[in-house]
Amino acid sequence: MLGSFFVSGSVSLAIAQEKQSTEVLNSNSKAEDIFNQGMKRYGEGTVAGFRGAIQQWEEGLRLWKEANNPQQESITRNFLCSVYSSLGEYPKAINCYNQLLVLTQTLADQQTEATTLTSIAKIYHQLGEYQKALDTLNQTFPLWQTVNFKTGEVATLNEIALIYFNLGELPQALNYYNQALVIVKTLGNPTNVAAILNNIAQVESELNQLEISLQHYQQALGLWEEVINKFGDRAAVNVQKGKGATLNNIGFVYANLNRLDSALETYNQALSLWQKIGDRTGEASTLNNIGFIYFQQNKLDKSLELYHQSLKIRQEVGDRPKEALSRYRIATVERKQGKFEAAIAEIETALTLIEDLRTKINNQDLRASFLASKQDYYQFYIELLMQLNQQQPNQGWDGKALEISERAKARSLLDILAQAQGEVTSGIDPKLLTQKQTLKQKLSTLEEQRVKLLSQSHTNEQKQQLNQEIATLIQQYSQVLDTIRINNPHYAALTQPQPLTLAEIQKLLDNQTVLLEYSLGKERSYLWAVTPDSIQSYELPPEATFKTAVKTFRDNLLSPSKRIRRSLYEETGKALTEIAFPLIPSLKDKRLLIVADGALQYVPFAALPEPGNGDREAIPLIINHELLTLPSASVLGIMRRENQSRKPPEKILAVLADPVFASTDDRLKSVVFQGIKALPPDLERSARESGILFDRLPFTQEEATQILALVPEEYSLQEIGFNASRETAIDLQLSQYRFVHFATHGLLNSENPQLSGLVFSLVNQTGESQNGFLRLYDIFNLNLPVELVVLSACETGLGQEIKGEGLVGLTRGFMYAGANRVVVSLWKVDDQATAELMVKFYQGMLKEGLSPVAALRQAQIKMQNDSEWIPPYYWSAFTLQGEWRGIQD
């Protein structure tokens, strides 16, 4: 039996509930009547009907318990749990299913026990609690094998594969789908075989294995058609939808192979099928895809017509995320037609939709369709405004484009936090947070139900009931958000960002500071140079050019065989300077406040040659400029507003250094080995992707000793070895110190920024494993109202996809936790060089009274002038993010 199909995504398999009939056992006439009344209300398919069913079945459960009828209690509870889940009331659903588990174990009903575990896992998956979902699904395998129910085993394998797919672990997903395919082929159900083949092809398409993906899609299509030819109009609607989804996916592969005529032919077949079975969501998706093909062929009028048809359907069915996509596509056509005002109106509406906190796009909906990433919306808008700036200079279009860049950076951070599988809770009343989470889950579920309802045949009464329920929830949700905004402005500034305007940004600057903000795009990039009374904008090469230049420059700085050859890193540095720093007259001897983007996040600007120096000897930027970076200009405004009345802590310096990462550490020689568990999955994955091994950092203890010697003992804290633990890192005592120094492995994951974090001791004094990974959302939940956080041993492995949000997320997390500044290393520097630089840095602040940015500059210049540390590899990795003003006593 097949479950739901996503127009352009994976196919889920539903488990046949052979033991879950609605036949009433051990008859109790009153309970039987109540159960049937509940089934009648459930059959209405409306929210009101669902709530009526819940009321009936809860009463029925009481009666079945009194009648000592656990079989019927199990059946009733199963329906009740599924309705809670359908309404998005996930805590109630999980509690209900857990009670059902107890019943199934009492009845020794292992098949229902397995289906119940699967239902719980799907809720965890929906909530983004992927590890809980996987652990729960793995409990079902022995149960399926005991009852010899192969379809259930296939459904579990399919669900596990989908979780890995949504995590971006594509090889793992493919492995589980292939295991499912081997089994499902033996069961004689062609629809399930087609579903698995469709899902395998989808992963292959994501892996860019387009030809083999096409073969599997075509095999799936043949099986859908075999079933439809056999049963004709009696074929299940889900089979028809399966065929439509596969046709749509084939069209997508053809389009990516640039076989546009074949893509159009296939899309038109899918369109006819959607229209025949009345699936309006599928129809809108395919119309949008056809419109994109015509756009690629420069048939703009046809493209616009189809995009408008798709938009009309999406508005009618209430599909807000996809409405945003249609409007974005319309704007792309109108821009190409020179209709700039119309394009601005459409893209503004699209951005309003995607910035709506209620908007949620399921991961499955992002596959095999011409969906844009959210950042593409902003990049398009920036390019549109900068194009207008060229045509109408001095009209403020470049300032507006800068403001959109700020909006993009705020949104990007929220997206990374959403993927981090955790909730930022610091600074918010737990009751309000619970209300917010519950209402958001209900809203998300009901929005999906509305799209599903309005995409098929429905009554006006059903539509009105659902709309009223959603309107009530929206009102309640808005009230909660308003309360949060009033009572918790700190939290609201993060989750409901209001980026600064150009005028507000200029007020943050002084006459000695120039803001340089970058936005890297696929076709072209932009730089804005802002002073208190001016803005200059520049068009730069595309993002790919920067990626290549950054990787080459970093390779020449970091490679042991290349970093000693000054000509190599100077030559590649000059090449990067030429594209990143056009001849900007206002830079001379100014402090540079850099808001980087993408690959530029990982550039050691201190080592870049001064622009405009021609063929003369390269002079590093740090010689003539104080340098600092920021996640966005708006972040500085938030920090200053929140910290304006804050007094610095009384104590001075806390240091966590030289953690214990492995059982092989010398410090565990005298301990009987207890067995070290595998790393937590998110830590293992992040380390693997970054190419990092958790070796001991022995020189960090010497580093800690040297910098602590600058501070009276009563004003410092030293936590070394086993004490450099996650528990110490999250302890409130750290908030008593002005400077907090973490000398441990930090991961700046450039491909999956949500996996960034810090690693502390992974084993304790007795050799037992412990959680030592401080993840991204953990950092946001710290309480660190300190002047400076130093991360002295961060590592970055630059992958194919370089995303700056790994660095931005980490530093912004500490700023949200209260830190005014964060010093972070862009690679793990030689231990001794790091210790030397850190001592010079702290001496500048603690003994000479320099601001942190001035102290870092002085330390880096001193290192460069020392014959032992001349190559920039040793001193340029450290960058300061945050406030440049001095520390107030």
PDB file of N, CA and C in Angstrom, residues 436-465:
ATOM      1  N   LYS A 436       5.129  29.195  21.843  1.00  0.00           N
ATOM      2  CA  LYS A 436       5.569  29.526  20.486  1.00  0.00           C
ATOM      3  C   LYS A 436       5.801  28.254  19.671  1.00  0.00           C
ATOM      4  N   GLN A 437       6.508  27.280  20.262  1.00  0.00           N
ATOM      5  CA  GLN A 437       6.813  26.045  19.548  1.00  0.00           C
ATOM      6  C   GLN A 437       5.540  25.273  19.218  1.00  0.00           C
ATOM      7  N   THR A 438       4.637  25.168  20.190  1.00  0.00           N
ATOM      8  CA  THR A 438       3.395  24.412  19.983  1.00  0.00           C
ATOM      9  C   THR A 438       2.543  25.051  18.892  1.00  0.00           C
ATOM     10  N   LEU A 439       2.375  26.364  18.974  1.00  0.00           N
ATOM     11  CA  LEU A 439       1.556  27.057  17.972  1.00  0.00           C
ATOM     12  C   LEU A 439       2.179  26.968  16.584  1.00  0.00           C
ATOM     13  N   LYS A 440       3.503  27.075  16.521  1.00  0.00           N
ATOM     14  CA  LYS A 440       4.167  27.009  15.220  1.00  0.00           C
ATOM     15  C   LYS A 440       4.004  25.628  14.593  1.00  0.00           C
ATOM     16  N   GLN A 441       4.116  24.569  15.415  1.00  0.00           N
ATOM     17  CA  GLN A 441       3.928  23.213  14.909  1.00  0.00           C
ATOM     18  C   GLN A 441       2.505  23.017  14.390  1.00  0.00           C
ATOM     19  N   LYS A 442       1.527  23.500  15.157  1.00  0.00           N
ATOM     20  CA  LYS A 442       0.127  23.367  14.723  1.00  0.00           C
ATOM     21  C   LYS A 442      -0.117  24.136  13.436  1.00  0.00           C
ATOM     22  N   LEU A 443       0.414  25.361  13.381  1.00  0.00           N
ATOM     23  CA  LEU A 443       0.236  26.180  12.179  1.00  0.00           C
ATOM     24  C   LEU A 443       0.844  25.507  10.959  1.00  0.00           C
ATOM     25  N   SER A 444       2.050  24.994  11.134  1.00  0.00           N
ATOM     26  CA  SER A 444       2.737  24.342  10.024  1.00  0.00           C
ATOM     27  C   SER A 444       1.928  23.173   9.495  1.00  0.00           C
ATOM     28  N   THR A 445       1.397  22.367  10.426  1.00  0.00           N
ATOM     29  CA  THR A 445       0.614  21.196  10.020  1.00  0.00           C
ATOM     30  C   THR A 445      -0.671  21.611   9.328  1.00  0.00           C
ATOM     31  N   LEU A 446      -1.364  22.613   9.875  1.00  0.00           N
ATOM     32  CA  LEU A 446      -2.627  23.036   9.278  1.00  0.00           C
ATOM     33  C   LEU A 446      -2.408  23.719   7.933  1.00  0.00           C
ATOM     34  N   GLU A 447      -1.299  24.444   7.783  1.00  0.00           N
ATOM     35  CA  GLU A 447      -0.997  25.042   6.480  1.00  0.00           C
ATOM     36  C   GLU A 447      -0.816  23.944   5.434  1.00  0.00           C
ATOM     37  N   GLU A 448      -0.130  22.861   5.812  1.00  0.00           N
ATOM     38  CA  GLU A 448       0.051  21.743   4.884  1.00  0.00           C
ATOM     39  C   GLU A 448      -1.294  21.083   4.573  1.00  0.00           C
ATOM     40  N   GLN A 449      -2.140  20.950   5.599  1.00  0.00           N
ATOM     41  CA  GLN A 449      -3.455  20.345   5.378  1.00  0.00           C
ATOM     42  C   GLN A 449      -4.297  21.198   4.437  1.00  0.00           C
ATOM     43  N   ARG A 450      -4.178  22.534   4.587  1.00  0.00           N
ATOM     44  CA  ARG A 450      -4.957  23.420   3.723  1.00  0.00           C
ATOM     45  C   ARG A 450      -4.551  23.239   2.264  1.00  0.00           C
ATOM     46  N   VAL A 451      -3.249  23.200   2.024  1.00  0.00           N
ATOM     47  CA  VAL A 451      -2.777  23.005   0.655  1.00  0.00           C
ATOM     48  C   VAL A 451      -3.304  21.686   0.100  1.00  0.00           C
ATOM     49  N   LYS A 452      -3.235  20.637   0.919  1.00  0.00           N
ATOM     50  CA  LYS A 452      -3.697  19.317   0.479  1.00  0.00           C
ATOM     51  C   LYS A 452      -5.203  19.328   0.196  1.00  0.00           C
ATOM     52  N   LEU A 453      -5.978  19.957   1.100  1.00  0.00           N
ATOM     53  CA  LEU A 453      -7.428  20.012   0.934  1.00  0.00           C
ATOM     54  C   LEU A 453      -7.816  20.787  -0.318  1.00  0.00           C
ATOM     55  N   LEU A 454      -7.249  21.982  -0.464  1.00  0.00           N
ATOM     56  CA  LEU A 454      -7.653  22.850  -1.561  1.00  0.00           C
ATOM     57  C   LEU A 454      -7.090  22.408  -2.898  1.00  0.00           C
ATOM     58  N   SER A 455      -6.168  21.432  -2.874  1.00  0.00           N
ATOM     59  CA  SER A 455      -5.617  20.911  -4.129  1.00  0.00           C
ATOM     60  C   SER A 455      -6.515  19.841  -4.734  1.00  0.00           C
ATOM     61  N   GLN A 456      -7.550  19.447  -3.998  1.00  0.00           N
ATOM     62  CA  GLN A 456      -8.441  18.399  -4.484  1.00  0.00           C
ATOM     63  C   GLN A 456      -9.890  18.831  -4.240  1.00  0.00           C
ATOM     64  N   SER A 457     -10.805  17.946  -4.555  1.00  0.00           N
ATOM     65  CA  SER A 457     -12.231  18.262  -4.393  1.00  0.00           C
ATOM     66  C   SER A 457     -12.550  18.510  -2.914  1.00  0.00           C
ATOM     67  N   HIS A 458     -13.278  19.607  -2.636  1.00  0.00           N
ATOM     68  CA  HIS A 458     -13.595  19.944  -1.250  1.00  0.00           C
ATOM     69  C   HIS A 458     -14.852  20.807  -1.220  1.00  0.00           C
ATOM     70  N   THR A 459     -15.453  20.883  -0.037  1.00  0.00           N
ATOM     71  CA  THR A 459     -16.652  21.714   0.118  1.00  0.00           C
ATOM     72  C   THR A 459     -16.238  23.084   0.648  1.00  0.00           C
ATOM     73  N   ASN A 460     -17.117  24.049   0.463  1.00  0.00           N
ATOM     74  CA  ASN A 460     -16.841  25.400   0.981  1.00  0.00           C
ATOM     75  C   ASN A 460     -16.784  25.389   2.503  1.00  0.00           C
ATOM     76  N   GLU A 461     -17.597  24.512   3.113  1.00  0.00           N
ATOM     77  CA  GLU A 461     -17.614  24.417   4.579  1.00  0.00           C
ATOM     78  C   GLU A 461     -16.262  23.929   5.099  1.00  0.00           C
ATOM     79  N   GLN A 462     -15.669  22.919   4.423  1.00  0.00           N
ATOM     80  CA  GLN A 462     -14.355  22.426   4.827  1.00  0.00           C
ATOM     81  C   GLN A 462     -13.306  23.536   4.741  1.00  0.00           C
ATOM     82  N   LYS A 463     -13.355  24.302   3.650  1.00  0.00           N
ATOM     83  CA  LYS A 463     -12.394  25.386   3.442  1.00  0.00           C
ATOM     84  C   LYS A 463     -12.535  26.447   4.537  1.00  0.00           C
ATOM     85  N   GLN A 464     -13.797  26.841   4.825  1.00  0.00           N
ATOM     86  CA  GLN A 464     -14.023  27.890   5.817  1.00  0.00           C
ATOM     87  C   GLN A 464     -13.595  27.447   7.213  1.00  0.00           C
ATOM     88  N   GLN A 465     -13.881  26.190   7.569  1.00  0.00           N
ATOM     89  CA  GLN A 465     -13.500  25.690   8.894  1.00  0.00           C
ATOM     90  C   GLN A 465     -11.982  25.714   9.071  1.00  0.00           C
TER      91      GLN A 465
END
